[in-house]
Short mmCIF file of C-alpha atoms in Angstrom, two decimals:
data_model
loop_
_atom_site.label_atom_id
_atom_site.label_comp_id
_atom_site.label_asym_id
_atom_site.label_seq_id
_atom_site.Cartn_x
_atom_site.Cartn_y
_atom_site.Cartn_z
CA UNK J 1 0.00 0.00 0.00
CA UNK J 2 0.91 3.64 -0.20
CA UNK J 3 3.54 4.77 2.28
CA UNK J 4 4.49 8.30 3.22
CA UNK J 5 7.74 8.82 5.07
CA UNK J 6 8.64 12.01 6.82
CA UNK J 7 12.00 13.11 8.17
CA UNK J 8 13.34 14.08 10.57
CA UNK J 9 11.16 12.79 13.37
CA UNK J 10 12.35 15.50 15.76
CA UNK J 11 14.09 18.81 15.25
CA UNK J 12 15.36 21.11 17.96
CA UNK J 13 16.38 24.59 16.88
CA UNK J 14 17.39 27.86 18.42
CA UNK J 15 14.93 30.65 17.82
CA UNK J 16 15.87 32.40 14.60
CA UNK J 17 17.29 29.30 12.92
CA UNK J 18 15.68 27.76 9.89
CA UNK J 19 13.81 24.45 9.85
CA UNK J 20 12.94 21.99 7.10
CA UNK J 21 10.90 18.81 7.09
CA UNK J 22 10.77 16.41 4.17
CA UNK J 23 8.07 14.10 3.00
CA UNK J 24 8.49 11.19 0.56
CA UNK J 25 5.80 9.00 -0.91
CA UNK J 26 6.16 5.50 -2.32
CA UNK J 27 3.63 6.37 -5.03
CA UNK J 28 2.86 9.37 -7.19
CA UNK J 29 0.47 11.70 -5.45
CA UNK J 30 -2.50 13.66 -6.73
CA UNK J 31 -1.83 16.30 -4.14
CA UNK J 32 -0.13 16.78 -0.83
CA UNK J 33 -1.34 18.62 2.21
CA UNK J 34 0.46 19.94 5.24
CA UNK J 35 -0.98 20.16 8.74
CA UNK J 36 0.30 21.57 12.00
CA UNK J 37 -0.57 20.16 15.39
CA UNK J 38 0.24 22.26 18.41
CA UNK J 39 1.01 20.45 21.67
CA UNK J 40 -2.27 19.24 23.13
CA UNK J 41 -4.19 20.26 20.03
CA UNK J 42 -5.45 18.69 16.86
CA UNK J 43 -4.05 18.89 13.32
CA UNK J 44 -4.90 22.09 11.50
CA UNK J 45 -4.71 22.38 7.73
CA UNK J 46 -1.94 24.64 6.42
CA UNK J 47 -1.88 24.22 2.67
CA UNK J 48 -2.45 21.95 -0.30
CA UNK J 49 -0.10 21.54 -3.25
CA UNK J 50 -1.38 20.07 -6.49
CA UNK J 51 0.92 20.89 -9.39
CA UNK J 52 4.28 19.33 -10.17
CA UNK J 53 7.08 21.61 -8.97
CA UNK J 54 4.64 23.89 -7.17
CA UNK J 55 5.99 26.32 -4.59
CA UNK J 56 3.76 28.21 -2.20
CA UNK J 57 4.63 30.65 0.56
CA UNK J 58 2.83 31.65 3.71
CA UNK J 59 4.84 34.37 5.43
CA UNK J 60 7.92 32.53 6.76
CA UNK J 61 6.72 29.12 5.53
CA UNK J 62 7.66 27.79 2.10
CA UNK J 63 6.08 24.63 0.72
CA UNK J 64 7.38 22.71 -2.28
CA UNK J 65 5.99 19.82 -4.29
CA UNK J 66 8.50 17.77 -6.23
CA UNK J 67 8.57 17.50 -9.99
CA UNK J 68 7.66 13.82 -9.82
CA UNK J 69 4.89 14.54 -7.30
CA UNK J 70 6.37 12.01 -4.89
CA UNK J 71 8.05 14.33 -2.43
CA UNK J 72 7.46 17.60 -0.68
CA UNK J 73 9.09 19.88 1.83
CA UNK J 74 8.15 22.53 4.32
CA UNK J 75 10.74 25.15 5.18
CA UNK J 76 10.39 27.69 7.97
CA UNK J 77 12.69 30.70 7.90
CA UNK J 78 13.80 32.26 11.16
CA UNK J 79 11.76 30.08 13.50
CA UNK J 80 9.80 31.59 16.35
CA UNK J 81 8.51 29.98 19.54
CA UNK J 82 5.03 30.06 18.03
CA UNK J 83 6.23 27.57 15.39
CA UNK J 84 6.50 24.73 17.91
CA UNK J 85 4.40 21.69 17.17
CA UNK J 86 4.26 18.67 14.95
CA UNK J 87 4.09 19.13 11.21
CA UNK J 88 2.42 16.41 9.18
CA UNK J 89 2.29 15.87 5.48
CA UNK J 90 -0.60 13.94 3.98
CA UNK J 91 -0.35 12.53 0.50
CA UNK J 92 -3.53 11.96 -1.46
CA UNK J 93 -3.62 9.26 -4.11
CA UNK J 94 -6.64 9.21 -6.38
CA UNK J 95 -6.42 5.47 -6.95
CA UNK J 96 -6.38 4.76 -3.24
CA UNK J 97 -9.04 7.39 -2.67
CA UNK J 98 -7.57 8.48 0.62
CA UNK J 99 -4.83 10.52 2.24
CA UNK J 100 -1.89 8.85 3.95
CA UNK J 101 -0.23 10.82 6.69
CA UNK J 102 3.46 10.87 7.40
CA UNK J 103 4.55 10.27 10.98
CA UNK J 104 5.21 13.97 11.47
CA UNK J 105 8.17 16.10 12.45
CA UNK J 106 8.07 17.56 15.93
CA UNK J 107 9.70 20.96 16.13
CA UNK J 108 10.88 22.50 19.36
CA UNK J 109 12.25 26.03 19.44
CA UNK J 110 14.56 27.23 22.17
CA UNK J 111 14.17 30.94 22.91
CA UNK R 1 -19.89 27.42 10.90
CA UNK R 2 -19.33 25.32 13.95
CA UNK R 3 -16.28 23.10 13.83
CA UNK R 4 -16.04 19.36 14.14
CA UNK R 5 -17.16 18.16 17.54
CA UNK R 6 -16.31 14.91 19.26
CA UNK R 7 -17.77 13.35 22.36
CA UNK R 8 -16.73 12.41 24.88
CA UNK R 9 -13.42 14.24 25.15
CA UNK R 10 -11.96 11.82 27.66
CA UNK R 11 -12.78 8.23 28.44
CA UNK R 12 -11.36 5.61 30.76
CA UNK R 13 -12.23 1.98 30.20
CA UNK R 14 -10.89 -1.38 31.30
CA UNK R 15 -9.68 -4.22 29.14
CA UNK R 16 -12.43 -6.24 27.56
CA UNK R 17 -14.99 -3.45 27.59
CA UNK R 18 -16.34 -1.80 24.49
CA UNK R 19 -16.57 1.89 23.69
CA UNK R 20 -18.45 4.15 21.29
CA UNK R 21 -17.11 7.50 20.20
CA UNK R 22 -19.13 10.14 18.40
CA UNK R 23 -18.24 12.74 15.81
CA UNK R 24 -20.34 15.56 14.39
CA UNK R 25 -18.86 16.98 11.20
CA UNK R 26 -19.01 20.52 9.93
CA UNK R 27 -22.44 21.25 8.54
CA UNK R 28 -22.59 20.24 4.89
CA UNK R 29 -19.60 17.92 5.02
CA UNK R 30 -20.47 14.40 3.98
CA UNK R 31 -17.09 12.73 4.45
CA UNK R 32 -15.93 11.71 7.90
CA UNK R 33 -12.62 9.98 8.55
CA UNK R 34 -11.33 8.49 11.77
CA UNK R 35 -7.71 8.33 12.89
CA UNK R 36 -5.87 6.83 15.80
CA UNK R 37 -2.96 8.85 17.14
CA UNK R 38 -0.40 7.43 19.54
CA UNK R 39 2.96 8.89 20.54
CA UNK R 40 5.52 8.06 17.92
CA UNK R 41 2.97 6.44 15.60
CA UNK R 42 1.59 9.47 13.88
CA UNK R 43 -1.91 9.41 12.50
CA UNK R 44 -3.13 5.95 11.61
CA UNK R 45 -6.13 5.87 9.32
CA UNK R 46 -9.04 3.80 10.59
CA UNK R 47 -11.82 4.35 8.06
CA UNK R 48 -13.74 6.91 6.07
CA UNK R 49 -17.47 7.23 5.66
CA UNK R 50 -19.23 9.11 2.92
CA UNK R 51 -23.00 9.33 2.60
CA UNK R 52 -23.50 6.56 5.16
CA UNK R 53 -21.18 4.15 3.33
CA UNK R 54 -17.71 3.09 4.33
CA UNK R 55 -15.55 4.31 1.48
CA UNK R 56 -12.11 3.36 2.76
CA UNK R 57 -10.68 1.25 5.49
CA UNK R 58 -7.27 1.14 7.15
CA UNK R 59 -5.42 -1.85 8.53
CA UNK R 60 -7.10 -2.25 11.89
CA UNK R 61 -8.65 -5.41 13.29
CA UNK R 62 -12.36 -6.06 13.09
CA UNK R 63 -12.77 -4.89 16.69
CA UNK R 64 -12.79 -1.40 15.24
CA UNK R 65 -15.97 -0.50 13.41
CA UNK R 66 -17.89 2.57 12.49
CA UNK R 67 -21.00 3.92 10.93
CA UNK R 68 -22.42 7.12 9.61
CA UNK R 69 -25.94 8.41 9.93
CA UNK R 70 -28.07 10.26 7.42
CA UNK R 71 -27.15 13.58 9.03
CA UNK R 72 -23.44 12.72 8.47
CA UNK R 73 -22.74 12.24 12.15
CA UNK R 74 -20.47 9.30 12.69
CA UNK R 75 -19.68 6.86 15.43
CA UNK R 76 -16.84 4.47 15.88
CA UNK R 77 -16.93 1.46 18.13
CA UNK R 78 -14.12 -0.54 19.62
CA UNK R 79 -15.02 -3.87 21.15
CA UNK R 80 -12.98 -6.02 23.53
CA UNK R 81 -10.63 -3.19 24.41
CA UNK R 82 -6.92 -3.88 24.76
CA UNK R 83 -4.28 -1.83 26.55
CA UNK R 84 -2.78 -0.92 23.19
CA UNK R 85 -6.01 0.81 22.18
CA UNK R 86 -5.16 3.71 24.49
CA UNK R 87 -4.80 6.65 22.13
CA UNK R 88 -6.22 9.90 20.90
CA UNK R 89 -8.99 9.21 18.40
CA UNK R 90 -9.49 11.99 15.92
CA UNK R 91 -12.22 12.43 13.42
CA UNK R 92 -12.00 14.74 10.46
CA UNK R 93 -14.62 15.94 8.05
CA UNK R 94 -14.22 17.22 4.54
CA UNK R 95 -16.34 18.67 1.79
CA UNK R 96 -15.79 16.39 -1.19
CA UNK R 97 -18.09 18.38 -3.44
CA UNK R 98 -15.43 20.95 -4.16
CA UNK R 99 -12.84 18.33 -5.08
CA UNK R 100 -10.54 19.54 -2.34
CA UNK R 101 -9.97 17.06 0.41
CA UNK R 102 -8.82 19.47 3.10
CA UNK R 103 -9.68 17.79 6.36
CA UNK R 104 -11.02 19.59 9.39
CA UNK R 105 -10.16 17.78 12.58
CA UNK R 106 -12.10 17.64 15.77
CA UNK R 107 -10.44 17.97 19.20
CA UNK R 108 -10.32 14.21 19.61
CA UNK R 109 -11.36 11.72 22.24
CA UNK R 110 -8.58 10.56 24.52
CA UNK R 111 -9.20 6.95 25.41
CA UNK R 112 -7.33 5.30 28.24
CA UNK R 113 -7.62 1.55 28.67
CA UNK R 114 -6.62 0.20 32.08
#
């Protein structure tokens, strides 16, 4: 079945440093979504990427979808303490008809 | 619009018991998915219901079941509880009509099995 791998599992950064999490799928995806889950909270949708090679930005967050539509990344520039949480990617495959979540990357930011 | 609601928020059961969790999706959303979340295991897909029919199913044993009602509210049931079933159970609803499968998650039900 479809597998979505996400690395790293944990990332500890100093406030102001950059952060990147990577997502790789075993199959070609129709789209990929990113979610953020704050400690004690539930996942909240951030963005969806659909097109091959697509790049989208949300303030300090940059999302990329690979040319082959099998990988994606989320990059945060100059992290802040408000960025702490777990970031999940979710790859949607039309044939499977469902999204498969990666295991998430948990980001901690030291002030 | 009100968000996704789940009841109860917390639940403590003992091994062998059964439990029913409830999820009310966002008004107008017909798709409801259930996930199990445990530390270090990410979000494990249980099943998805759409218009009262199970559309997809994850790799969980038959002790886990669900259903959806005509008003799109959904329930999931776990029978013969095991210690390993302790987890946060999240439901998520989406509006398939627009072709975008953004999922809106509820706050979850934290189940503890003793």
